[in-house]
Short mmCIF file of C-alpha atoms in Angstrom, two decimals:
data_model
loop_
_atom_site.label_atom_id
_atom_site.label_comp_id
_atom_site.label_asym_id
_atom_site.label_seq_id
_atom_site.Cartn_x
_atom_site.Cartn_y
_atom_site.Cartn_z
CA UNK E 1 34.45 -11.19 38.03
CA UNK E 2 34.54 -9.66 34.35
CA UNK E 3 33.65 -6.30 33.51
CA UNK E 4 30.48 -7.19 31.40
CA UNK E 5 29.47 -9.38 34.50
CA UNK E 6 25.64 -8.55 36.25
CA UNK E 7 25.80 -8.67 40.04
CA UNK E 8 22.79 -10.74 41.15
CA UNK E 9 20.34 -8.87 43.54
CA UNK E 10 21.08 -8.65 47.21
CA UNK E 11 19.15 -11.83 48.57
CA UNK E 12 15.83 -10.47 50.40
CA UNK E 13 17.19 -11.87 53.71
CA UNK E 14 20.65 -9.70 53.36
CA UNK E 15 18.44 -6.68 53.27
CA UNK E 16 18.61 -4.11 55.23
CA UNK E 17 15.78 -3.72 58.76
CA UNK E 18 15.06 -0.27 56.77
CA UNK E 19 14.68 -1.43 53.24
CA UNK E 20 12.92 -4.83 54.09
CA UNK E 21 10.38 -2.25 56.15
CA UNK E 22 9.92 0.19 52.99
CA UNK E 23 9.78 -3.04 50.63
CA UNK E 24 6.91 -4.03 52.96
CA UNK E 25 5.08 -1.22 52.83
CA UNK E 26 5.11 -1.01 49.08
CA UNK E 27 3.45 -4.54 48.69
CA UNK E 28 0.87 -3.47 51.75
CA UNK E 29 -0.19 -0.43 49.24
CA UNK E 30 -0.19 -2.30 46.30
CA UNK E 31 -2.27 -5.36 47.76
CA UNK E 32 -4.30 -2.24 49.44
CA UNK E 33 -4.93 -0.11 45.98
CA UNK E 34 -5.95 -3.29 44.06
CA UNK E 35 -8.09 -4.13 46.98
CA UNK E 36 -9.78 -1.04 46.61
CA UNK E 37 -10.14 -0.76 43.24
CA UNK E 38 -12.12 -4.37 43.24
CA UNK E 39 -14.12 -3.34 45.48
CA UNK E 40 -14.94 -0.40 45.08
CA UNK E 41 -15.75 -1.15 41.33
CA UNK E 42 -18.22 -3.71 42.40
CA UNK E 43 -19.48 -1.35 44.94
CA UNK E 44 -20.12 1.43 42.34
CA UNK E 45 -21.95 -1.35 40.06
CA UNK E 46 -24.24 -2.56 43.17
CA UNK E 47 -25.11 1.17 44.16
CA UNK E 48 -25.93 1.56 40.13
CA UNK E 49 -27.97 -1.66 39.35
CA UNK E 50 -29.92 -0.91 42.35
CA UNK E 51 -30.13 2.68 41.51
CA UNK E 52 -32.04 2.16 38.24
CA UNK E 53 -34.08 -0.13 39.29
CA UNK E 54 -35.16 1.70 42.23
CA UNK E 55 -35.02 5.16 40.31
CA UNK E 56 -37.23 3.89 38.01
CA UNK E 57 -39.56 2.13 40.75
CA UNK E 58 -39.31 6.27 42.12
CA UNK E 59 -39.69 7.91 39.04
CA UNK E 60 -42.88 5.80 38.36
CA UNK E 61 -44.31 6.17 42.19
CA UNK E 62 -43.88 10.14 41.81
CA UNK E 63 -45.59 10.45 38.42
CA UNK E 64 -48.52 8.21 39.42
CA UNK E 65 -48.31 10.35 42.68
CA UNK E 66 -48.78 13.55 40.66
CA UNK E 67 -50.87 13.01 37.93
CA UNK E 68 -53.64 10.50 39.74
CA UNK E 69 -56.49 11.48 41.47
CA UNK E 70 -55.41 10.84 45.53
CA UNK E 71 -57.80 7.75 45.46
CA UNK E 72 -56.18 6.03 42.41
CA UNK E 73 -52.98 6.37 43.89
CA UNK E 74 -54.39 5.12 46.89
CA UNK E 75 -55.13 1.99 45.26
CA UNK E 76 -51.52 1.57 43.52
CA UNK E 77 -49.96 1.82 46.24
CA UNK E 78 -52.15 -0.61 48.48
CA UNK E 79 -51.29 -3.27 45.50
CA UNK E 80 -47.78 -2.07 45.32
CA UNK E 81 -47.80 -2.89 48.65
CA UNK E 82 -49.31 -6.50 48.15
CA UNK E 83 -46.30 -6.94 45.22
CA UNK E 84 -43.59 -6.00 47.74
CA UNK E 85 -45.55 -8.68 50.53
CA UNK E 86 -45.34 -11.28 47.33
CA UNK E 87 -41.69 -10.35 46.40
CA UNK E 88 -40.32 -10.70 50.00
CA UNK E 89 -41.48 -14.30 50.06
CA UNK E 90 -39.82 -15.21 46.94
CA UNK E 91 -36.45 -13.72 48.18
CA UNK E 92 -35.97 -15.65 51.06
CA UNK E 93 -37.32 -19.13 49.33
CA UNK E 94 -35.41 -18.51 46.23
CA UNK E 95 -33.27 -15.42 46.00
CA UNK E 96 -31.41 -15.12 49.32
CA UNK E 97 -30.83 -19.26 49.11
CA UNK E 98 -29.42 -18.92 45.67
CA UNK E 99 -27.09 -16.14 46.36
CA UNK E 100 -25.70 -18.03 50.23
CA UNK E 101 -25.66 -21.11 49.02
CA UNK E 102 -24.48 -21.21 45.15
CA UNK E 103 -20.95 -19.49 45.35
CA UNK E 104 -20.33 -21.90 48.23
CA UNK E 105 -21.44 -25.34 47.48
CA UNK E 106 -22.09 -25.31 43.48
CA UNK E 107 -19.02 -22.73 42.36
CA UNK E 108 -17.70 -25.54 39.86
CA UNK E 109 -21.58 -25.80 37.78
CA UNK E 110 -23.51 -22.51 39.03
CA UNK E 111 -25.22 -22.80 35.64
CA UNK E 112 -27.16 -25.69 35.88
CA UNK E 113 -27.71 -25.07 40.08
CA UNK E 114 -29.29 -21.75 38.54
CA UNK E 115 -30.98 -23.86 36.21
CA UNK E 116 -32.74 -25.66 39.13
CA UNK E 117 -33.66 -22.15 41.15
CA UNK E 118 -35.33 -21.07 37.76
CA UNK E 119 -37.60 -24.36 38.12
CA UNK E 120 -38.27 -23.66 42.01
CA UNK E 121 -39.29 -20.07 40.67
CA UNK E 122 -41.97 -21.37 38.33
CA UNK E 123 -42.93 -23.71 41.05
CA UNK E 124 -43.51 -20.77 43.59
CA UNK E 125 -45.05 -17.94 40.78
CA UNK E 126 -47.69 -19.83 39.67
CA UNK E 127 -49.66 -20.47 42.87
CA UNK E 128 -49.46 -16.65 43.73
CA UNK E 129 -50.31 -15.49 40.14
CA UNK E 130 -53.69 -17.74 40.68
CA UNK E 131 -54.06 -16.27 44.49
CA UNK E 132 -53.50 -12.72 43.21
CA UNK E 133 -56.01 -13.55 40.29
CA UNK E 134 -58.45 -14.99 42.59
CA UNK E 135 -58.38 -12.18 45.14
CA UNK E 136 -58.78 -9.98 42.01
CA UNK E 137 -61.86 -11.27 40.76
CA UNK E 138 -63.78 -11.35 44.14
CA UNK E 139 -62.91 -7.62 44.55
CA UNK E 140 -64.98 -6.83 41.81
CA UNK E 141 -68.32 -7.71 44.01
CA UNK E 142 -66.73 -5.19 46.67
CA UNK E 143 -64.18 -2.76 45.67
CA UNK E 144 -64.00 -2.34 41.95
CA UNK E 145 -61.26 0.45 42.01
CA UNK E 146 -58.64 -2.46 43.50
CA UNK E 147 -59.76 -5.15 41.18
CA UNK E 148 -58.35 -4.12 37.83
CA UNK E 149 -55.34 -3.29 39.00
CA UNK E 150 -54.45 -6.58 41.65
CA UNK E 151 -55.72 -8.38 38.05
CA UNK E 152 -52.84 -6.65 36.56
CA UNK E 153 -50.39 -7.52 39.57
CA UNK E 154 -51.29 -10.62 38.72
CA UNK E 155 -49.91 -11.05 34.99
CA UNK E 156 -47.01 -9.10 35.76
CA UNK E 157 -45.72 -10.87 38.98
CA UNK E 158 -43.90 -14.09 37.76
CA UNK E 159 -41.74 -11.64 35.24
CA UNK E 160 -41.20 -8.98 38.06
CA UNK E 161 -39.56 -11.38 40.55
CA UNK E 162 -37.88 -13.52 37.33
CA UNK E 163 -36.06 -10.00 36.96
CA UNK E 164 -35.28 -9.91 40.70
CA UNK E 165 -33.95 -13.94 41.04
CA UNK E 166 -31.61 -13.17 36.72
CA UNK E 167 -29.65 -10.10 38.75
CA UNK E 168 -28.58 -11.85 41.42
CA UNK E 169 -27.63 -14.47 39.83
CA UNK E 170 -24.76 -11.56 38.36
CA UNK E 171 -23.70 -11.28 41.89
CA UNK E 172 -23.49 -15.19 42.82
CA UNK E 173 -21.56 -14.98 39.62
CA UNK E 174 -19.33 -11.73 40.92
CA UNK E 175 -20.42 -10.07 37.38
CA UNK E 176 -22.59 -7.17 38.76
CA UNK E 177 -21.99 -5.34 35.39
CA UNK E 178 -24.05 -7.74 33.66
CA UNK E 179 -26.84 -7.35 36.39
CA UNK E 180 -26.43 -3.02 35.72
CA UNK E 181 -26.99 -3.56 32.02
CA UNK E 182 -30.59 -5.38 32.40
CA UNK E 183 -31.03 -2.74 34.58
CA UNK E 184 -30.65 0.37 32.61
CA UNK E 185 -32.52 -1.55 30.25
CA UNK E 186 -35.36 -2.10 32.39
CA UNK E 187 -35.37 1.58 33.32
CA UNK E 188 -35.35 2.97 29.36
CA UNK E 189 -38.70 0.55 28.42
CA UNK E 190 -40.50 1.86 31.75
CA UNK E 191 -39.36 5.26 31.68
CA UNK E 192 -40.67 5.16 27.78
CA UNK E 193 -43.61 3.29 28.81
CA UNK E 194 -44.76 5.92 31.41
CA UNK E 195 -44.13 8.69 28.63
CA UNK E 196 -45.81 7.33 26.35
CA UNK E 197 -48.93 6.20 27.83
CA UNK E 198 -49.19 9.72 29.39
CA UNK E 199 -49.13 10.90 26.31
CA UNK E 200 -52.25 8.51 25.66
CA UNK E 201 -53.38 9.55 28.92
CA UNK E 202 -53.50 5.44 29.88
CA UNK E 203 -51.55 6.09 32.91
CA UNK E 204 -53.32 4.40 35.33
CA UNK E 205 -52.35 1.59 38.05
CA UNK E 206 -53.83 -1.23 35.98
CA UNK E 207 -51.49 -0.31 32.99
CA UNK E 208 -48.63 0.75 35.47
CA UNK E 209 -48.53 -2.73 36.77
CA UNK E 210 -49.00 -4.11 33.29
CA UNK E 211 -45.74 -1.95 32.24
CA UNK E 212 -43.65 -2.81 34.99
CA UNK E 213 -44.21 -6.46 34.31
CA UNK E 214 -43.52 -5.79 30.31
CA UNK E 215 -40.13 -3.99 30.92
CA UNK E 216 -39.13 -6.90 33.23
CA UNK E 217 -39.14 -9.33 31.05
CA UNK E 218 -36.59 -8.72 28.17
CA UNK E 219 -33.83 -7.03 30.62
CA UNK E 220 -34.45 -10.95 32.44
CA UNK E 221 -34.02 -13.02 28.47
CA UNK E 222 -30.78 -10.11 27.83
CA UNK E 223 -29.39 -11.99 31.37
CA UNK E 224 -30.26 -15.50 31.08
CA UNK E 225 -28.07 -15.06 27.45
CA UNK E 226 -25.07 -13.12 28.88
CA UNK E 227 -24.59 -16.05 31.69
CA UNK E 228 -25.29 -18.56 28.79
CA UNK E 229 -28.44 -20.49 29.47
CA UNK E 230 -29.82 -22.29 27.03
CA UNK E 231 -33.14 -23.87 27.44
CA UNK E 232 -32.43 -27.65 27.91
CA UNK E 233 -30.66 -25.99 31.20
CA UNK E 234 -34.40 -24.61 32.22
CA UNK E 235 -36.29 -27.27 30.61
CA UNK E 236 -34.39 -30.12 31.40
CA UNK E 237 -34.92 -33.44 33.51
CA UNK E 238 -33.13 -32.67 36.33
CA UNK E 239 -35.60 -33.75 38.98
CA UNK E 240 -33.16 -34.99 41.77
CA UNK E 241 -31.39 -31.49 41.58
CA UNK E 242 -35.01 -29.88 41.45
CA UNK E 243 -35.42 -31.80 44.68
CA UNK E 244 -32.17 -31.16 46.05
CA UNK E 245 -32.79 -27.33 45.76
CA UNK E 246 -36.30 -27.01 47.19
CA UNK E 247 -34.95 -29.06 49.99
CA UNK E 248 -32.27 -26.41 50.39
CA UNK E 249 -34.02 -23.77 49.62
CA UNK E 250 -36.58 -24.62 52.39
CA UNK E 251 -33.94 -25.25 54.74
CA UNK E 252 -32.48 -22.03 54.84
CA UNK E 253 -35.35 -19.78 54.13
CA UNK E 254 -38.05 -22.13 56.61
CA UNK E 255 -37.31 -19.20 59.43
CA UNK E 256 -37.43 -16.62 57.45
CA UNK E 257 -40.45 -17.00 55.84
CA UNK E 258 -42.05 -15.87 59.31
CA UNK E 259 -39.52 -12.85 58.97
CA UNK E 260 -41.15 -11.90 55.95
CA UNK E 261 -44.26 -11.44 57.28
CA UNK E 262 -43.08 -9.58 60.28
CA UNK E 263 -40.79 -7.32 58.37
CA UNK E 264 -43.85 -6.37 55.74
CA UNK E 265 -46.35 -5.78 58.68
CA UNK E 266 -43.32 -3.41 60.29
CA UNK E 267 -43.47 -0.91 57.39
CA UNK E 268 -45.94 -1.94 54.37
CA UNK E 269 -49.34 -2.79 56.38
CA UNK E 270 -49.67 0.55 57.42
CA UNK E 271 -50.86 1.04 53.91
CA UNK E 272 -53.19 -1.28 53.96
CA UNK E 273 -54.57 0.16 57.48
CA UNK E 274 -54.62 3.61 56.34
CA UNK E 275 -57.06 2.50 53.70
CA UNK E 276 -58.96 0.22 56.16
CA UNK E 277 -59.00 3.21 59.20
CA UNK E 278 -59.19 6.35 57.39
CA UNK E 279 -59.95 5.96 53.32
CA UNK E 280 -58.02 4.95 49.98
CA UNK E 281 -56.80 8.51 49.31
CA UNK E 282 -55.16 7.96 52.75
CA UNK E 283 -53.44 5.05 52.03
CA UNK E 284 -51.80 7.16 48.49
CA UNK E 285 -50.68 10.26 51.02
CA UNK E 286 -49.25 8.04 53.16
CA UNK E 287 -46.91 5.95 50.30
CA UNK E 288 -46.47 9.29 48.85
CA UNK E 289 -44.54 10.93 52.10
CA UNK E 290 -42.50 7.71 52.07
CA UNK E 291 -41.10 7.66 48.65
CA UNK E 292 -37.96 10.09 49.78
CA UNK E 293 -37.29 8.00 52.91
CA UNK E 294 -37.03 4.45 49.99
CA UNK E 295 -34.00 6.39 48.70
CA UNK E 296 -32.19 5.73 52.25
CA UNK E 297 -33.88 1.88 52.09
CA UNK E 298 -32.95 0.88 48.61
CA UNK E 299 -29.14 2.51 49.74
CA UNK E 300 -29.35 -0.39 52.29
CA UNK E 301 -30.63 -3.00 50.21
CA UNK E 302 -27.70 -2.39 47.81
CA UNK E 303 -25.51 -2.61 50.65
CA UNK E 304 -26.59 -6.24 51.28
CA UNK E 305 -26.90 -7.00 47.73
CA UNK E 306 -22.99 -6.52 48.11
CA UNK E 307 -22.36 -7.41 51.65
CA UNK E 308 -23.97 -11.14 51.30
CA UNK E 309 -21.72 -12.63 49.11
CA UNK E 310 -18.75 -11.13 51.02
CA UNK E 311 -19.50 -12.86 54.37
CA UNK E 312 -20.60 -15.72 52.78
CA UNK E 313 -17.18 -16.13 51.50
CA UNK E 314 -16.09 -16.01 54.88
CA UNK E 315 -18.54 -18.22 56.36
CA UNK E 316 -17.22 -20.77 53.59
CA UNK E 317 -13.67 -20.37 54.99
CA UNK E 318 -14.38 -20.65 58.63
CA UNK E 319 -13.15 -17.06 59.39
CA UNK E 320 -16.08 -15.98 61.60
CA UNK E 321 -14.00 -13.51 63.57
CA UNK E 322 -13.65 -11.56 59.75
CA UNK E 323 -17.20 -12.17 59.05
CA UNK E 324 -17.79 -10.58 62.59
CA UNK E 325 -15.30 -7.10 61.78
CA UNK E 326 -17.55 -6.72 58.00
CA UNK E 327 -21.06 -6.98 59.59
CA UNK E 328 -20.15 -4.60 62.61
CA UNK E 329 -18.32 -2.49 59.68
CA UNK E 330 -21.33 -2.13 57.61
CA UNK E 331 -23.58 -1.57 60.53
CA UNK E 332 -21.54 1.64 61.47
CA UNK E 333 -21.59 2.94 58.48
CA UNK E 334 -25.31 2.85 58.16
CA UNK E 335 -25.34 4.29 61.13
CA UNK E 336 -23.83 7.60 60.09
CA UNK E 337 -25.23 7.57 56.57
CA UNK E 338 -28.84 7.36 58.45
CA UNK E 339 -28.17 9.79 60.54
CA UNK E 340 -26.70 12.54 57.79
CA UNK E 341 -29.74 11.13 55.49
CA UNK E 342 -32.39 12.14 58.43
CA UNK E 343 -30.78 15.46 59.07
CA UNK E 344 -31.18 16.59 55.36
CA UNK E 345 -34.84 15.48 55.06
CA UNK E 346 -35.35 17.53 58.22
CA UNK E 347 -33.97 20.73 56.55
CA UNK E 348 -35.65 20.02 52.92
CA UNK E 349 -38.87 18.58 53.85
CA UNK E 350 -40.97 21.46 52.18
CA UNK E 351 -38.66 22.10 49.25
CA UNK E 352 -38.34 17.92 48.92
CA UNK E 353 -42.19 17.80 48.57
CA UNK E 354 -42.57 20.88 46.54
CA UNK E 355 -39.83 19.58 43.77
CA UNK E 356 -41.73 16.15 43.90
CA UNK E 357 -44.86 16.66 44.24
CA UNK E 358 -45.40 20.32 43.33
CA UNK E 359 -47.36 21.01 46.50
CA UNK E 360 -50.14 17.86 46.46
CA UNK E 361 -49.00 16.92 49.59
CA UNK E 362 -47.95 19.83 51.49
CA UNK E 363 -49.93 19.89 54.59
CA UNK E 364 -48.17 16.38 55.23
CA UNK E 365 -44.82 17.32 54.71
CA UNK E 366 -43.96 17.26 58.17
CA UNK E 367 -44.24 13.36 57.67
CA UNK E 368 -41.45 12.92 55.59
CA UNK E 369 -38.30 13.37 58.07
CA UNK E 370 -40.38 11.46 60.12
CA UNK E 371 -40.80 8.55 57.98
CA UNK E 372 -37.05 8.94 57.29
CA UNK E 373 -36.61 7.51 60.99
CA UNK E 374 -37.68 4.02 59.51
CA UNK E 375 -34.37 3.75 57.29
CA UNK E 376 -32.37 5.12 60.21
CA UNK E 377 -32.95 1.99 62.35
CA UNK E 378 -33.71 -0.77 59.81
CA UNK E 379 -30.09 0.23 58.22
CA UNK E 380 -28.61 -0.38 61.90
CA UNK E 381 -30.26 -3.78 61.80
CA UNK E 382 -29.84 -4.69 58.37
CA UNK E 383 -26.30 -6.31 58.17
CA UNK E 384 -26.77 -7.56 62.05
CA UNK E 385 -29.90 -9.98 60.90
CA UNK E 386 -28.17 -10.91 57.59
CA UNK E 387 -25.31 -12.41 59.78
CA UNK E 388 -27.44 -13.81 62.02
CA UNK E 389 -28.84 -15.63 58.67
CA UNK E 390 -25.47 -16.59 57.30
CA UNK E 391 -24.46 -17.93 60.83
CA UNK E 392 -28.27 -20.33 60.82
CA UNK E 393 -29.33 -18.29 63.13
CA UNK E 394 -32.27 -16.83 61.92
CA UNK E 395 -34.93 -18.11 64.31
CA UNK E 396 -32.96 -15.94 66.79
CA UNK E 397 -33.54 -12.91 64.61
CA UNK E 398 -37.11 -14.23 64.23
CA UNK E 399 -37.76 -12.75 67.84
CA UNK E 400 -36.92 -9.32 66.57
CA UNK E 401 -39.46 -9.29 64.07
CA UNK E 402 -41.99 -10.84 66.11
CA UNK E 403 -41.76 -8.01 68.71
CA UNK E 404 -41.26 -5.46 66.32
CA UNK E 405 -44.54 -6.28 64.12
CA UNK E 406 -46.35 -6.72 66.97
CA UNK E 407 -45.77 -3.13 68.14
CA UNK E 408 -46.26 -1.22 64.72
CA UNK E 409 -49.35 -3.14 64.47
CA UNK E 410 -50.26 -2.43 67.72
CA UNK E 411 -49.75 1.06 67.37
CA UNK E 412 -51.12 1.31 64.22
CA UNK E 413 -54.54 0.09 65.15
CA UNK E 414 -54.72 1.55 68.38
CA UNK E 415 -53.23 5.20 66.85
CA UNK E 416 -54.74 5.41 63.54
CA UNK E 417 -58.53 5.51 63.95
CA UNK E 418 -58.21 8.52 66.24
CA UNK E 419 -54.90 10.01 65.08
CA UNK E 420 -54.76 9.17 61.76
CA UNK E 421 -51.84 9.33 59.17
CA UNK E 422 -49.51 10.84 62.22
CA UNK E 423 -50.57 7.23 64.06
CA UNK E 424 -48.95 5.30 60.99
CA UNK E 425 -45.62 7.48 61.37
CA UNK E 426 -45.59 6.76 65.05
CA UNK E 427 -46.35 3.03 64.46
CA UNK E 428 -43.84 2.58 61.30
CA UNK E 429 -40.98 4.69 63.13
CA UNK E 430 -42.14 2.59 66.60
CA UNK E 431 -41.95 -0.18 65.03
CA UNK E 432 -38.54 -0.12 63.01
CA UNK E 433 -37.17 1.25 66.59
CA UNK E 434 -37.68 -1.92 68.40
CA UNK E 435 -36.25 -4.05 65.53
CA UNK E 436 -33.01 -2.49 65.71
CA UNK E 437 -33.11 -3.00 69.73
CA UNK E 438 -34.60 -6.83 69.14
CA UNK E 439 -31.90 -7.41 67.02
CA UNK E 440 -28.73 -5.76 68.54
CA UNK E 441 -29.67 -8.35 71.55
CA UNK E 442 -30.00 -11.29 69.60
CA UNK E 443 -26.61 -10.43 67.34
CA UNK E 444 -24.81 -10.07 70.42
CA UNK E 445 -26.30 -12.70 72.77
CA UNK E 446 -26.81 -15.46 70.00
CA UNK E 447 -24.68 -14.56 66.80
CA UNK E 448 -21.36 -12.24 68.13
CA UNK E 449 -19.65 -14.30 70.57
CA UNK E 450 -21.14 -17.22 69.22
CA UNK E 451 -19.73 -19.92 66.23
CA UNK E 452 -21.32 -20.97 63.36
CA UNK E 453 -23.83 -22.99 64.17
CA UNK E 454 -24.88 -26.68 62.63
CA UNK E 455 -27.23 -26.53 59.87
CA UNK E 456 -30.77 -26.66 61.18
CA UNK E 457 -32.96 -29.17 60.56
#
């Protein structure tokens, strides 16, 4: 061998037990770190395009909260209520579908599959625009304080939920930084818009719902253009896939359509109750004392907006015993964030209410760490039902709901009349209790030792 001569590396197999361990270890931290990084990055991105949505659904809540007479407020938040009854509909008929079923069957053309959902949402908007209308306009022979503003629900639903349906679309994509962007841009033109109409003094639920509607809309265009849609993809002739998608669509959302309606009479009707029982400044205390505990809910809803798409990925491999270890992971962690989130509501309740509300509310303080219970054990059921979904075992998690609604409302009408606003804590807390039992049964009897079912029929 001459002097200017390399000696080749030690083949990998000639190493030694020691370096082959330390060699091992290095590519376990590197695959680890990057790992982390990806994930973590998209984690930070969920947590802040739900954030500013949310934060500005908060911000908007607590002003109206402050500055409205109790019966005004009372009336938002019974339509506010009706808009998140409307909205959970369209998630699991369009949403949910799109965000399950697109990464996994359509990966090599998601454009013109979202294309198709975009049709199915114009299909499902326009009937409840005309229902909302039409419940509108009879109000105004009985309850003139709810009419103008379910009128305005009405004009601003189909761009609300067009918002919801563009941003996770980002996610089915795995670009949640897109999905942030219309976010914070949603959150500057309502944040402006509540400024400036209080400066007008306009700030009332009519034009609230009328803003929220307006600042959905251009954050939705600024999305359709960064995925690059153009309109032949919307407008198109595509009536097979149109066809193909409903059926879809329908197919995996058919059970939980009923879930829906369980999950909203759980921990919205109460609302509605509280201004049926008691009166419509009742129903505004009552969504008032609940704003703080949304924080914890809208934590858990970015969780899933994350989580989904994960296990899906795993579902579409055929590694249920990983997709098993991520929902059981996620459900722990809930767990203890609920828990910490409960504890600190406890300790703040008065200064919470006091910063937020600047004392409105504070003989019903009391209600808030109570109301923070609801979070506590929907969070611990949260990614359990969302496997059972993936899995096509929703009807399973259907019994859950069933026995859950029927207890809030239970308690809620039996509690209420006598016991008022501390019988709609008892019911929503109740309620949310015997979810997370319902559905700790069914994950483990139906959906933890179980395969992935057959798609239903």
């Amino acid at each position: 061998m001459s002097a200017n001569s390399v000696e080749p590396p030690a083949p990998l197999l000639t190493s030694t037990p020691s370096a082959l361990k330390e060699k091992f270890k290095l590519f376990l931290l590197d695959v680890s770190q990057e790992r982390l990084w990806f994930w973590g990055l998209r984690s930070g991105y969920s947590l802040l395009d739900q954030g500013l949505v949310s934060g500005s659904s908060f911000f908007l809540n607590i002003v109206l909260a402050r500055w409205l007479i109790k019966d005004a407020y009372g009336s938002f938040a019974v339509c506010f209520a009706s808009l998140l009854f409307l909205s959970g509909f369209h998630n699991v008929l369009l949403v949910e579908p799109m965000t399950v079923i697109g990464p996994s069957c359509y990966s090599d053309h998601l454009i013109e599959y979202f294309g198709s959902q975009l049709r199915v949402h114009m299909i499902i908007v326009v009937p409840l625009s005309v229902i909302v209308f039409t419940v509108g306009a009879l109000l105004r022979f009985g309850a003139e304080s709810l009419s103008r503003p379910v009128l305005s629900l009405g004009i601003a639903l189909p761009f609300v939920l067009l918002l919801y349906l563009v941003r996770r679309m980002c996610y089915a994509v795995q670009n949640p930084l897109i999905a942030v962007q219309a976010s914070g841009l949603y959150c500057f033109v309502l944040l402006a818009g509540v400024f400036y109409l209080g400066h007008l003094r306009d700030l009332t639920p009519s034009t609230s719902f009328l803003l929220m509607g307006a600042a959905s809309l251009l954050p939705a265009l600024f999305v359709l253009w960064r995925l690059g849609f153009h309109y032949y993809v919307i407008l198109g002739d595509f009536s097979s896939s149109l066809s193909g998608t409903l059926l879809e669509n329908w197919d995996y959302g058919k059970w939980l359509v009923l879930t829906t309606m369980f999950s909203w009479l759980l921990v919205q009707a109460q609302t509605f109750f509280a201004a049926f029982f008691l009166e419509l400044s009742a129903a505004g205390v009552l969504r008032a004392m609940q704003i703080p505990s949304f924080f914890m809910s809208q934590l858990i809803a970015a969780t899933m907006l994350l989580f989904l798409p994960s296990i899906s990925v795993e579902l579409g491999r055929g590694n249920i015993s990983r997709l098993h270890k991520k929902t059981l992971l996620v459900a722990a962690v809930l767990l203890a964030s609920g828990l910490m989130f409960v504890s600190l509501l406890y300790i703040f309740a008065v200064p919470i209410e006091q910063m937020l509300f600047h004392g409105k509310y504070a003989s019903t303080a009391w209600l808030i760490p109570v109301l923070g219970l609801a979070p506590l054990f929907s969070g611990i059921a949260a990614s359990l039902s969302l496997a059972l979904r993936t899995l096509r075992k929703a009807k399973f998690e259907l019994l859950s709901y069933v026995a859950s609604a029927t207890t809030a409302v239970l308690l809620a009408v039996s509690l209420m009349p006598h016991w008022g606003l501390t019988g709609a804590a008892i019911s929503i807390v109740g309620g949310t209790a015997t979810l997370a039992l319902g559905v700790i049964f069914c994950y483990v009897k139906w959906g933890l030792n179980r395969q992935c079912a057959p798609r239903e029929q």
